[in-house]
Structure formats: C-alpha cells, structure tokens
Coordinates of C-alpha atoms and ligand atoms in Angstrom, one line a residue:
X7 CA 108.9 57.3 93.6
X8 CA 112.0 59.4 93.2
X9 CA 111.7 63.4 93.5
X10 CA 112.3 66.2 91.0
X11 CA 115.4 68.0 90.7
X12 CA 115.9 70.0 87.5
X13 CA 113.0 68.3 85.3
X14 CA 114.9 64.7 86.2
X15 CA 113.7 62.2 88.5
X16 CA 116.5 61.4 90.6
X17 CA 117.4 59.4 94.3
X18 CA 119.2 61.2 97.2
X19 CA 122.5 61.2 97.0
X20 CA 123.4 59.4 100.2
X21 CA 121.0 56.6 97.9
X22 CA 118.9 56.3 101.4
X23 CA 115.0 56.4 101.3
X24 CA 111.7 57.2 103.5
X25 CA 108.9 54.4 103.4
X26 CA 105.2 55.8 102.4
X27 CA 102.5 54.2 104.7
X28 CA 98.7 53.6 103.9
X29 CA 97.3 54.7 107.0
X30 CA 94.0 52.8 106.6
X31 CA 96.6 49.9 106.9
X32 CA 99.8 50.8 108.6
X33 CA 101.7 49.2 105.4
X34 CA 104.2 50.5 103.3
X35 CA 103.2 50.7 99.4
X36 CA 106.4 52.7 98.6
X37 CA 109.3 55.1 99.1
X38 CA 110.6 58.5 98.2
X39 CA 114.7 59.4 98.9
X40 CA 115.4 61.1 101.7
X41 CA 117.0 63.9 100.4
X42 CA 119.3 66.2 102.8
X43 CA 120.9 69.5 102.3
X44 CA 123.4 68.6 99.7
X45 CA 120.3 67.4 97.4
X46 CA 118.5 70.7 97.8
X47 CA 121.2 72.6 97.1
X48 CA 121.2 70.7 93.9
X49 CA 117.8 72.0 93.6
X50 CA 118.1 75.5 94.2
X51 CA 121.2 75.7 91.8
X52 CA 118.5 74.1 89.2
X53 CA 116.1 76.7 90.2
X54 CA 118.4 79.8 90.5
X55 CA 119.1 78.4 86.3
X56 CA 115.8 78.0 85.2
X57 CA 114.6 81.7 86.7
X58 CA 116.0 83.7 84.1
X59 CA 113.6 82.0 81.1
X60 CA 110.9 81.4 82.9
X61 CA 110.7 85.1 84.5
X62 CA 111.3 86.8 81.2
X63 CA 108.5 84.4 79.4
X64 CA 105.5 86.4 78.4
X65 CA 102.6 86.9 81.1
X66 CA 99.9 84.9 79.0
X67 CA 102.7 82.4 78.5
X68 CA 103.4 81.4 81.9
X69 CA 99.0 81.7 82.5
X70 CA 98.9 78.8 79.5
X71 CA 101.3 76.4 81.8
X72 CA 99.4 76.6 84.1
X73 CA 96.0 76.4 82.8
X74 CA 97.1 73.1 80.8
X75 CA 98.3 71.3 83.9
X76 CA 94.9 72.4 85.6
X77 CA 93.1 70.4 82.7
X78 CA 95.5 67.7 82.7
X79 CA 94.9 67.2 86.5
X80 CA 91.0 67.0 85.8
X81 CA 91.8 64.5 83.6
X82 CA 93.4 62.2 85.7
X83 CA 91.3 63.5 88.7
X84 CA 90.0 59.8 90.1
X85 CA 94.2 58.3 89.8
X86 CA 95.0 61.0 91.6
X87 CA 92.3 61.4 94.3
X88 CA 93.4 57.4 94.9
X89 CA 97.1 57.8 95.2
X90 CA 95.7 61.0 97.9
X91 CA 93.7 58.7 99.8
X92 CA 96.5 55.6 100.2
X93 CA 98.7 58.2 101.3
X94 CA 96.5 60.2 103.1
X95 CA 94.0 58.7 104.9
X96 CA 91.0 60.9 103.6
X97 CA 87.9 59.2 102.1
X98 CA 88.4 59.4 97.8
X99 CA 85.4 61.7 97.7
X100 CA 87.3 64.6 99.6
X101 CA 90.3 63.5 98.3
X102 CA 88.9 64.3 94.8
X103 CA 87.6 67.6 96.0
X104 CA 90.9 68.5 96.9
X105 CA 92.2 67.5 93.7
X106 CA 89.6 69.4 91.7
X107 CA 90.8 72.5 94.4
X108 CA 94.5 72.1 93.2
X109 CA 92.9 72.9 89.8
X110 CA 91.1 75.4 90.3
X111 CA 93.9 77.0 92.5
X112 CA 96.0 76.6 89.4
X113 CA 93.4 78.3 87.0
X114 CA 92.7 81.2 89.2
X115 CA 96.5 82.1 89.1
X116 CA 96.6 81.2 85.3
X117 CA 94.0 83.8 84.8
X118 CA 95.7 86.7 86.9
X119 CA 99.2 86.0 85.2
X120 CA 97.9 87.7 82.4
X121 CA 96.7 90.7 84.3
X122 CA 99.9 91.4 86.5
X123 CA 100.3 95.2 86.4
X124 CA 102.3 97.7 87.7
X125 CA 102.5 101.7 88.7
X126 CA 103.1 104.7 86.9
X127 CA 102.8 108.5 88.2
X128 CA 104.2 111.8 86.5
X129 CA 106.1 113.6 88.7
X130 CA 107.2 117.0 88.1
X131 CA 110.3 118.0 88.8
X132 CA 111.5 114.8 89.0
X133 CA 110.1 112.8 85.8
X134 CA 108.1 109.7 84.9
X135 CA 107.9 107.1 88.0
X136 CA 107.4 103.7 87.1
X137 CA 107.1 101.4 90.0
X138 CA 107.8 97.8 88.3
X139 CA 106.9 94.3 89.9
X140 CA 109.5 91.8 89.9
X141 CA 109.5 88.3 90.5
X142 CA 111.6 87.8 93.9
X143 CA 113.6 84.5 92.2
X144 CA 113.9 81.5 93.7
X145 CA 111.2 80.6 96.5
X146 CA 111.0 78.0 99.0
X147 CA 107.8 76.1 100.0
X148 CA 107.3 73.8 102.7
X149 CA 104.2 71.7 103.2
X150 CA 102.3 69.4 105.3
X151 CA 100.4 65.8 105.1
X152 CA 97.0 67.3 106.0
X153 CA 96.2 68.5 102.5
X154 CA 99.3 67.9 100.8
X155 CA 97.7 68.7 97.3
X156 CA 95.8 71.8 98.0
X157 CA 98.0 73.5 99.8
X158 CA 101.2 73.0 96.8
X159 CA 98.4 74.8 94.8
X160 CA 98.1 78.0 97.0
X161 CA 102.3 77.7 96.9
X162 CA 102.7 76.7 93.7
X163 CA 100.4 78.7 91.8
X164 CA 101.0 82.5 92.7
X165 CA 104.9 81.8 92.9
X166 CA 104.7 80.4 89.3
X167 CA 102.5 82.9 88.1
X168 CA 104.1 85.9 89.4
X169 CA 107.7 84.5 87.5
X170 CA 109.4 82.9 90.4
X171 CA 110.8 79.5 90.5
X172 CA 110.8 77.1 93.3
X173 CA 112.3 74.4 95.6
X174 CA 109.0 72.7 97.7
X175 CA 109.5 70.4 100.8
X176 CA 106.2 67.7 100.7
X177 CA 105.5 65.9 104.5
X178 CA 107.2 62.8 104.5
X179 CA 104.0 61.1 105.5
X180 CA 102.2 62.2 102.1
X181 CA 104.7 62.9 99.6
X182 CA 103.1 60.8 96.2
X183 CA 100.7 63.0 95.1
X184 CA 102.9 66.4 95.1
X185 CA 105.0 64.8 93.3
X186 CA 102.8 63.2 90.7
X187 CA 101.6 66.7 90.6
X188 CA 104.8 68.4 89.5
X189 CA 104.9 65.4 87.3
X190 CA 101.8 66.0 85.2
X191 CA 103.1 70.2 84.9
X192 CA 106.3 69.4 83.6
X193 CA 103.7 67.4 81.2
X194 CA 102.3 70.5 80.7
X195 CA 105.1 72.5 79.6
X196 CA 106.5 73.6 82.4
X197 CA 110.2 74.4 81.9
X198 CA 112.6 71.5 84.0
X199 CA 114.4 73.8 87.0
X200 CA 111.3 75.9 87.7
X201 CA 109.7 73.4 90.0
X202 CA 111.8 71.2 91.9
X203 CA 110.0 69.0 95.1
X204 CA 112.7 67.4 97.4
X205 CA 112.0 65.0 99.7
X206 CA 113.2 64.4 102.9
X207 CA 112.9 65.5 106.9
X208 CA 111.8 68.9 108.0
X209 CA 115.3 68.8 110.3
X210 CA 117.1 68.5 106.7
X211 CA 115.6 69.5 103.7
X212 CA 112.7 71.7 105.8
X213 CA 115.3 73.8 107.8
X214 CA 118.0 73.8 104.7
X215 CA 115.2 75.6 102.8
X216 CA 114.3 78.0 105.3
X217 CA 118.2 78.9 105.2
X218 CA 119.5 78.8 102.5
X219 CA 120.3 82.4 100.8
X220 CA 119.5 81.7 97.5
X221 CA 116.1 81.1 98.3
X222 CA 114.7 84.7 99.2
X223 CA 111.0 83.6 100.3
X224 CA 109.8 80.8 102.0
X225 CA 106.1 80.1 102.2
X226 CA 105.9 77.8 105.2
X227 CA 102.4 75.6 106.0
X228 CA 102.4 73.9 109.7
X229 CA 102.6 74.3 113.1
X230 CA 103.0 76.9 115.3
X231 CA 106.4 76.3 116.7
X232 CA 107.8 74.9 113.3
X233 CA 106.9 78.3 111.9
X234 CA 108.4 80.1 114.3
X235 CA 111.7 78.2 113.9
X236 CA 111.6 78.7 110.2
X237 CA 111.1 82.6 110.6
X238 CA 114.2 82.8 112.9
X239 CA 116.3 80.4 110.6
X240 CA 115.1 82.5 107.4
X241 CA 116.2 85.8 109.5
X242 CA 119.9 86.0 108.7
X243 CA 119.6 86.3 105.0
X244 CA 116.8 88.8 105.5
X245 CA 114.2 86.4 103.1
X246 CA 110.7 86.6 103.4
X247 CA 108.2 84.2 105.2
X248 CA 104.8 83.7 105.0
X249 CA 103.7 81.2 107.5
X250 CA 99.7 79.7 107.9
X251 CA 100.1 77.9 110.9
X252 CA 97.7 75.8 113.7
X253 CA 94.1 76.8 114.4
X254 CA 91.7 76.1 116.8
X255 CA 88.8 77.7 115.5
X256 CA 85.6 78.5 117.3
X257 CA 82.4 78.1 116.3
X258 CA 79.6 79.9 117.6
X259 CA 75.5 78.7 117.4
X260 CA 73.0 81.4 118.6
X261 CA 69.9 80.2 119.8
X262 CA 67.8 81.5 116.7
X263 CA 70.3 79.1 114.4
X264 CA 68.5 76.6 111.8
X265 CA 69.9 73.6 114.3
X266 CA 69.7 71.1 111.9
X267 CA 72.2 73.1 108.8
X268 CA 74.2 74.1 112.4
X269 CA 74.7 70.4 113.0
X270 CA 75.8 69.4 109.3
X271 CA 78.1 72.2 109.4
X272 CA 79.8 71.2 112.8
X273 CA 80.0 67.7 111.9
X274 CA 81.6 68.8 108.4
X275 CA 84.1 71.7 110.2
X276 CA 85.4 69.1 112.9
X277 CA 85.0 65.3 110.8
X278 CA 86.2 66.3 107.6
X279 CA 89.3 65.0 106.2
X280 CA 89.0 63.1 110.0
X281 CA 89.6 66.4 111.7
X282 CA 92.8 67.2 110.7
X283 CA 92.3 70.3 108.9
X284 CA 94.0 73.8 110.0
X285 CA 90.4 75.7 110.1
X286 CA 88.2 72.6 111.4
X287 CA 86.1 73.8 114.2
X288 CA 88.4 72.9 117.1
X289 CA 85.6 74.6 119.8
X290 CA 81.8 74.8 120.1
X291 CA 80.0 77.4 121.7
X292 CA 76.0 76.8 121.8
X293 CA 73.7 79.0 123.6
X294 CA 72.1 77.4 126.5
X295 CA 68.7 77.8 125.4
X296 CA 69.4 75.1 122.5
X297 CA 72.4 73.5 124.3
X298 CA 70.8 70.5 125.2
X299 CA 68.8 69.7 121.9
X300 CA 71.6 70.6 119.8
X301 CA 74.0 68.5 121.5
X302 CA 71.7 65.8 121.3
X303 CA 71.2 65.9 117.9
X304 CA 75.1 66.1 117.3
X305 CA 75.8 63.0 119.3
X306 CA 72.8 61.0 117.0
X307 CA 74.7 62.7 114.0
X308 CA 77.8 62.1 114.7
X309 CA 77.2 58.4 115.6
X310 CA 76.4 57.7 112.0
X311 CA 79.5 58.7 110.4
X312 CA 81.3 55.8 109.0
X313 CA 84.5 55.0 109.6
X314 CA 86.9 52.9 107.6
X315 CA 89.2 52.9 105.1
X316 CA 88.9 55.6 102.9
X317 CA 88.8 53.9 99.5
X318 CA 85.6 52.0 100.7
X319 CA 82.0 52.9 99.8
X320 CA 79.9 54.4 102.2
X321 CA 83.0 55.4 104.6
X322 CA 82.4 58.9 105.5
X323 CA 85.9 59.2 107.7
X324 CA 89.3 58.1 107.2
X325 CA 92.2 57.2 109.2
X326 CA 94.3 59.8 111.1
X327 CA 97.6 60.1 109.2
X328 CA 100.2 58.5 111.2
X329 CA 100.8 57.2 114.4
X330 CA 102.2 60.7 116.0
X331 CA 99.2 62.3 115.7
X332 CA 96.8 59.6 116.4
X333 CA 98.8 59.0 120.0
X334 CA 98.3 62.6 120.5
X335 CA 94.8 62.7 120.0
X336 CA 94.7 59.5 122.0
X337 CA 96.7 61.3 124.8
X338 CA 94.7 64.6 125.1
X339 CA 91.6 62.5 125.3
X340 CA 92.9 60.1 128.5
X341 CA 93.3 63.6 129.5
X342 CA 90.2 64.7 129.4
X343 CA 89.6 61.6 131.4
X344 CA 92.3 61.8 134.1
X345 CA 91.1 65.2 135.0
X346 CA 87.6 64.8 134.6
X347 CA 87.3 67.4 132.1
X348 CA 83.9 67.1 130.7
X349 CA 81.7 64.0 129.6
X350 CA 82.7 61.8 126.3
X351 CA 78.8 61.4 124.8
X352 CA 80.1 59.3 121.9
X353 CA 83.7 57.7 120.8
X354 CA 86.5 58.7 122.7
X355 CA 88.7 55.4 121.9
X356 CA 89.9 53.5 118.9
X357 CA 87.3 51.8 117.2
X358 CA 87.8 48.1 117.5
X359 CA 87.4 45.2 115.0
X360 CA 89.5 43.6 112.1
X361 CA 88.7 46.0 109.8
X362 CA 90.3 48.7 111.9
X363 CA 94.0 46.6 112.4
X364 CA 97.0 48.2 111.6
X365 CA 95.1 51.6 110.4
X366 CA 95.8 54.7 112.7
X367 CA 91.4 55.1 113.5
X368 CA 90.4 57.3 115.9
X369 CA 86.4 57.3 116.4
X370 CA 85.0 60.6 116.2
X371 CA 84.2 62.0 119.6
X372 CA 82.1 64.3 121.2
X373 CA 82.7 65.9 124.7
X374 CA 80.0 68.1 126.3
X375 CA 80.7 70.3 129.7
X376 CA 84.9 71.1 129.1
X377 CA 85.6 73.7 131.4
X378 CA 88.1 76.9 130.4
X379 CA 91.6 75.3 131.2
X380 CA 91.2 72.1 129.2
X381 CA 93.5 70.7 127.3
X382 CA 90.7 70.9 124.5
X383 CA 90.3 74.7 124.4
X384 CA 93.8 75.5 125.2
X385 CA 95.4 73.1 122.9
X386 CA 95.1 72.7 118.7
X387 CA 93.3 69.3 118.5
X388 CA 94.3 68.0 115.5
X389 CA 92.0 65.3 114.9
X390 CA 88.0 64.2 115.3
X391 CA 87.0 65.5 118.5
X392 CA 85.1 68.0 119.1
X393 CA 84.5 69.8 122.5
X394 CA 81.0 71.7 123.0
X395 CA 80.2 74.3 125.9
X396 CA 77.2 76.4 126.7
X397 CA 77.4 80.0 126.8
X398 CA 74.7 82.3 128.0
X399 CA 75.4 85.3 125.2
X400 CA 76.7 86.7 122.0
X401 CA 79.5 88.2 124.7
X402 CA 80.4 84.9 126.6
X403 CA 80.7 83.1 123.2
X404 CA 82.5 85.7 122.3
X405 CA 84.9 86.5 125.1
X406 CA 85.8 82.6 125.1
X407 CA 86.4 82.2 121.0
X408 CA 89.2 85.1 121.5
X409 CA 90.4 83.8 124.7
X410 CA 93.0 81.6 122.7
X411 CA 96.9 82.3 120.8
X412 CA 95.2 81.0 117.7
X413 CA 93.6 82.8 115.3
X414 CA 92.8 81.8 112.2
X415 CA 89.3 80.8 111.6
X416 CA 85.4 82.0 113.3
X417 CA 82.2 81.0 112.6
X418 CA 78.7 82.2 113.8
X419 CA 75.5 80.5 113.1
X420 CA 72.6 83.3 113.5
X421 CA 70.2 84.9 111.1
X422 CA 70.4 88.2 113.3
X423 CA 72.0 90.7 111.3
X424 CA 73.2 92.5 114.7
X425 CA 74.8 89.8 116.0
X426 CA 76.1 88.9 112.4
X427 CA 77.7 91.9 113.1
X428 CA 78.4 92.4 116.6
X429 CA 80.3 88.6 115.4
X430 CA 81.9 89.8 112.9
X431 CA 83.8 92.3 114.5
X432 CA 84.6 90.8 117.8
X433 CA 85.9 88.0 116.5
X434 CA 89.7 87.7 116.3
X435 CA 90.3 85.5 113.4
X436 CA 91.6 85.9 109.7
X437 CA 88.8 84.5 107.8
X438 CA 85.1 84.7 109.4
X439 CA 82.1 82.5 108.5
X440 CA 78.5 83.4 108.7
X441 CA 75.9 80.4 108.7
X442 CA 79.0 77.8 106.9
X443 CA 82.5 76.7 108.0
X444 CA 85.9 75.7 106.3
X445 CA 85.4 77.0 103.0
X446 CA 88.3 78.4 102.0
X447 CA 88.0 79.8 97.6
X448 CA 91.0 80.4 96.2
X449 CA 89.9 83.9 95.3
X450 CA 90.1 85.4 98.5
X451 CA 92.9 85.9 101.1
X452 CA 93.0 83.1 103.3
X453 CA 95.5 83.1 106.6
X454 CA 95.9 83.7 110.5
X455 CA 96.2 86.5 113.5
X456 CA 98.0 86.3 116.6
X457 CA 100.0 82.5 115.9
X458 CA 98.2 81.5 113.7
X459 CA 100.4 83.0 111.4
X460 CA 102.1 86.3 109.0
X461 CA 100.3 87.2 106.1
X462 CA 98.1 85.7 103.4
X463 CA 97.5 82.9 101.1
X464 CA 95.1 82.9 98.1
X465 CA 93.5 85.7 96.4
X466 CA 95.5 89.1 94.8
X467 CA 97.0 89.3 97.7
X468 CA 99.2 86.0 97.7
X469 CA 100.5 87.1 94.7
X470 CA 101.9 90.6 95.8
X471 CA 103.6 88.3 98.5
X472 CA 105.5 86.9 95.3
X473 CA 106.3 90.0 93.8
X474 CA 109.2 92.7 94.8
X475 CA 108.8 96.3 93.8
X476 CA 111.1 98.3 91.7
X477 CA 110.4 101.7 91.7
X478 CA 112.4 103.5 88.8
X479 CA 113.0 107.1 88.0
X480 CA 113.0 109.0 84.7
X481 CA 114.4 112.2 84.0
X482 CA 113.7 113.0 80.3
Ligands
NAD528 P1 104.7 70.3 110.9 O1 105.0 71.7 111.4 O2 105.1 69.2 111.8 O3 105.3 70.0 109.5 C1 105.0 70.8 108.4 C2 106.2 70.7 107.4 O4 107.3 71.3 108.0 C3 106.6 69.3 107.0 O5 106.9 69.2 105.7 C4 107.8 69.0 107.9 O6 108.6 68.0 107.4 C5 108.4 70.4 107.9 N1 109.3 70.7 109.1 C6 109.3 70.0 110.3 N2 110.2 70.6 111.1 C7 110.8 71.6 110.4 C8 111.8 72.6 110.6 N3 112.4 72.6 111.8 N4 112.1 73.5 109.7 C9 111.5 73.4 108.5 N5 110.6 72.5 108.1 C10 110.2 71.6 109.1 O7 103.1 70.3 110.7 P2 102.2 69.0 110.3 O8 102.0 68.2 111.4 O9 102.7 68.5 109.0 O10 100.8 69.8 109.9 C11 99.8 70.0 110.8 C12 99.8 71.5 111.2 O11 99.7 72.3 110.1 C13 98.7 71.9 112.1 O12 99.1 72.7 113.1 C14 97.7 72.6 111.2 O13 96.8 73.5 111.8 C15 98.7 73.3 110.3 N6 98.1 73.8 109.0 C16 97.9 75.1 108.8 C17 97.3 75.5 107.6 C18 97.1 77.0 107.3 O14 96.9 77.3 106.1 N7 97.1 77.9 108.3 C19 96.9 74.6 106.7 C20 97.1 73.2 106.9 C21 97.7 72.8 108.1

C-alpha cells in the first residue's frame, strides 16, 4: 500500500519501502514506503492547507463525516477485521471487536461535534466575556502495533471533531489497516489534507512529528521511554503532548470473589489480543485463603486456550507481533528460570509443531510464587504471561499493586463494598475495575499516573485536550 499525503496515495520520496509481515507466518504479504522527514513535511504543509475549511465547516458538518465513515467501516467490518489479523496477529474475532470499537470511537465524537460549546459571563465594569474554543490546528498522532485501529480512533476522532487536522505515524509492524481506515473516511467525505498517515520509522517520521513546529499537539501511544523522548523533543516549540504509555496493571482477587468469573476475567485481562495490551493484567494478587484453588483452576483454564494462527476457527490466541517482542518475552521468562524466580505451572516456551513455523508464538504461561524483585513485577510484560502471588490482605495486595512506576490500570474482584472501597482509593491507577478488567468505552476518560503517562484519552475530556481557549473581551 502507499500512504496518504493530501487525499493522494503516494510512495516516499527516497522511493524506498518497509515489508508488512504476517506474524502467524513470518511472511511478507506487502509493503508501505518508508517515509522520512521530508515526506512528512509534505504532510503537514497539506494539513496546515486543509485546516482553514475544515475548521470553519459547521459543527453538525464535521459530526456527519464522521458518522458516515463509522457506517462505512461496519460495512466492511469482516475485510477489515482480516487485513487486522494478517497484520496483527490477533484472532479475527477480537480483531473485529476492535474494528466495531474504531466505529463506535468515531460515532461518539460525531455526536459531541454537534454539542461543542463555549463560555460566556457578564462582567461589569469590564463587559461581555466570551471565552471561545478553538481548534489548536494541525496535530500530530503517533501509534503503535498493539491495537493499531482502536487506538487511531481515540486520535483521530476528538482531533477531527474538535476542527483540527492531522499528520498520524502507524507502527511499522501494523500499518494496513490505518491506512485502509483513512481510506474508507476520505470515502466518506472527508476533505483530502485533513488526514494524512505517513509511514515510516519512529527515528524518522515518529521523532519529525514530535518536532516539528507546525504541528502544535502530539498525541503519542507507546512506551514509556519513547514517550518521554517525544515530550522532550516536542519541548522547544512549546506543543502539547498527551502520552498513554506502558502498564503493568495489577489485579487483585479477595477471598470472597466468584472464582470462576475471577478466572475468565484474568485469563481475558492477560491472553487477550496474546497479552499485548497496555491495561492487560500484568500481576495477580490472590488471597491466600483461595490461592491454591484459584491457581489451580487458572492453570486448567489457561491450558485450553488455543493457539494458532489467528484466521483459524477455534484459535483463541494469536501470535506475538514480531520477533522483538517475542525475544523479549522469551528473555524475561529464561529469567525467571536463571534466577529461580517462581515456578512456570504451564507454557513457558514456544509451542512446537509445524503449524507454529515461521509464526512469532509464545504459549501462554503461568508462574506461581514470583518474589518482589522479579523481573515480572518490576518490568511491563508485554505478552502472555502472567505472574500470580499470594497476599495475606486487602493491605498487602494493596501495598504491592502501588509498589510499581506504572500506573495505568487496577482491578479488584470482591463483592465487599468496604473493600470495594478501601480498593478504590488506595489504588494508584487511572482507570479502576470492580469485578471486570480491560474494558476501556469510549465515553469515559481513559489514561495513566506516575509513567504511565500525561493526561487523558476518550471521553469529554479528550476533546478539551483538542481544543485551545480564547477568552475575548467586550466593551459595549
Ligand atoms: P513504541 O514506543 O516502540 O512505539 C510506538 C510508536 O512510536 C511507533 O509508531 C514507533 O514507530 C514510534 N516511535 C518509536 N521511537 C520513536 C521516537 N523516538 N520518537 C517518536 N516516535 C517513535 O511502542 P510499541 O512497542 O509500538 O507499543 C507497545 C507499548 O505501547 C507498550 O508499552 C504498551 O503498554 C503501550 N501502549 C499504551 C497504551 C495506552 O493507552 N496507555 C495503549 C497501547 C499500548
């Protein structure tokens, strides 16, 4: 595929491309250019053009854009969740649920464009205050290959909605479907120059974005240290960042949990999407009263997942994405080995077999017994395995969930309503879960504390982050 630049489809420059792998496979089904920073400066210039109509079209106008490329994307739903999962890795029935979330990511916004408001006080003495809210102009998005769809929704939609236009980095491991994406809302009547996706490295096009002075925001999903070198890179020309960065989120089961909807919901917080989610639960507190049977029943759950490739029936777990972060998963589990951190009850290798060749497959693992310092609680595991330690109370678990730099995700599993709420505000987290996990509706703000990142995604609130106030005076 080529990438977007001004409502054409276009090659780099330098005419130089990036191969697309299946992961499932390890083979290459296609490319995209490898763009650098001369070919997203091309983009901003096309973005900085297109700003002035699209900002001054009317409110419902802009909410109508993006409701019809919501409806067009539910069309073509299953083609889309497909091209997901060859890029991806994930099995087609999440990668159609993250499809469907693009939509409704994309209607939600459509629905508040119409709505956008802003202030007015009379003041005596000094006349009628107005306090306006302006779109910023252009904005910069950069993304990653975890959920490559959703998350150009929660970037995408309040930038568009609030009048801005935008330049948006995909990962170079999963680039097809964002751009299919922009595609299919061009389609929809979206104006060329308001959405422009270049392609390329996150050396490049990633840190070109994040300085580039045109661009005065620059909504940044990833890791920790990638966001923190796109804050200091977006410093000099004073541009705004918001940054949702790594997790390791804990998860907390009191002894008085329904076990059996405690197990579904670790086995869907850590397996889904084969781990690699930013709020997957990363650490597993149990009380020791139910350590023992819980764990057991975990284990017997989690040795039933399927694994395989993702377009198959029945397979209930992908690949891992690419070979980087299956040798780090790989790497922090020999680890665990090495230093005899803990005991693997199930997985803790590559699966073997010819169906598994070529594919980046990690089996989904469970370690019981990890002590404080391992690399397991200290480290974001980005992938399926999934450390459990008994805790003797409410404070233990929760003394060890906020003994971490993370913060982005909690969940306890209790029917107590005093230790739902002891819980709820001990934890240090951005988003808390009571009795679920990893559910993450558009409507609400969604984002970190501590490293896990600077402000929120989703809900009103993402959309004030696309919006600059104006405050204006007037004497009669
Ligand atoms: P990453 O930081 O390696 O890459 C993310 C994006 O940044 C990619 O497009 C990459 O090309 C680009 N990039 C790389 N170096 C850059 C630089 N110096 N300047 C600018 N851009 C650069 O992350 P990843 O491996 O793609 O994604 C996994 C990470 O994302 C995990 O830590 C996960 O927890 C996090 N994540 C967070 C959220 C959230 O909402 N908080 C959601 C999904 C994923």
């Amino acid at each position: 595929m080529q990438m977007l630049i001004d409502g054409d489809w276009t090659d780099a420059e330098s005419g130089e491309t990036i191969a697309v792998e299946n992961p499932a496979t390890g083979t290459v089904f296609d490319t995209v250019p490898l763009g650098d920073a001369g070919d997203l400066g091309r983009a901003v210039d096309a973005a900085t053009g297109a700003f002035d109509a699209w900002s001054h079209r009317s409110l419902r106008d802009r909410g109508r854009v993006l409701f019809t490329g919501a409806e067009e994307v539910r069309r073509r739903n299953g083609e889309l969740a497909a091209l997901l999962t060859a890029e991806q890795g994930k099995p087609y029935r999440e990668a159609l649920d993250e499809i469907n979330g693009f939509a409704n990511t994309l209607e939600y916004y459509g629905s508040l464009s119409a709505s956008l408001r802003g202030d007015y006080a009379k003041l005596p003495g000094y006349g009628h205050a107005l306090v306006a809210k302006v779109p910023l102009g252009v904005c910069g998005a950069i993304i990653p290959w975890n959920m490559p769809a959703l998350i150009m929704g929660w970037k995408i939609g309040p930038a568009l909605a609030a009048g801005n236009t935008m330049v948006l980095k995909p990962a170079s491991t999963a680039p097809l479907t964002c751009l299919t994406l922009a595609g299919i809302l061009g389609g929809a009547g979206l104006p060329g120059g308001v959405l422009n996706l270049v392609t390329g490295s996150g050396e490049t096009v990633g840190r070109a974005i994040a300085r580039h002075p045109a661009i005065r925001k620059v909504s940044f999903t990833g890791e920790v240290e990638t966001g923190k070198q796109v804050m200091a890179d977006a410093a000099p020309a004073m541009k705004r960042v918001t940054l949702e960065l790594g997790g390791s989120d804990p998860m907390i089961v009191c002894a008085d949990a329904d076990l059996a909807e405690a197990v579904e919901g670790a086995v869907r917080g850590r397996f889904y999407n084969c781990g690699q989610t930013c709020t997957a639960v990363k650490r597993l507190f149990v009380f020791e009263e139910i350590a023992d049977r819980f764990t057991e029943m975990l284990t017997e759950r989690v040795g039933s997942i399927t694994v395989g490739d993702g377009m198959q029936k029945g397979v209930t777990m992908g690949p891992l994405n690419n070979r980087t972060v299956l040798d780090r998963i790989a790497a922090q589990v020999a680890q665990v080995r090495e230093r005899d951190e803990g005991s693997v009850l199930t997985g803790g290798d590559m699966p073997e077999g010819q169906a598994f060749e070529g594919g980046y497959y990690y089996a989904p693992t469970v370690v019981s017994g990890v002590p404080d310092d391992s690399v397991l609680l200290t480290e974001e595991v980005f992938g399926p395995v999934l450390p459990v330690v008994a805790v003797g109370s409410l404070e233990e678990a929760l003394a060890y969930a906020n003994r971490t730099r993370f913060g982005l995700g909690a969940s306890v599993w209790t029917k107590n309503i005093g230790d739902i709420t002891q819980a709820c505000e001990g934890l240090r987290a951005g988003m808390v879960w009571v009795n679920q996990h990893l559910r993450i509706p558009p409507e609400v703000p969604f984002g970190g504390v501590n490293e896990s990142g600077l402000y929120r995604e989703n809900g009103y609130d993402a959309l004030e982050n696309y919006l600059e106030r104006k405050t204006v005076l007037i004497r009669p």
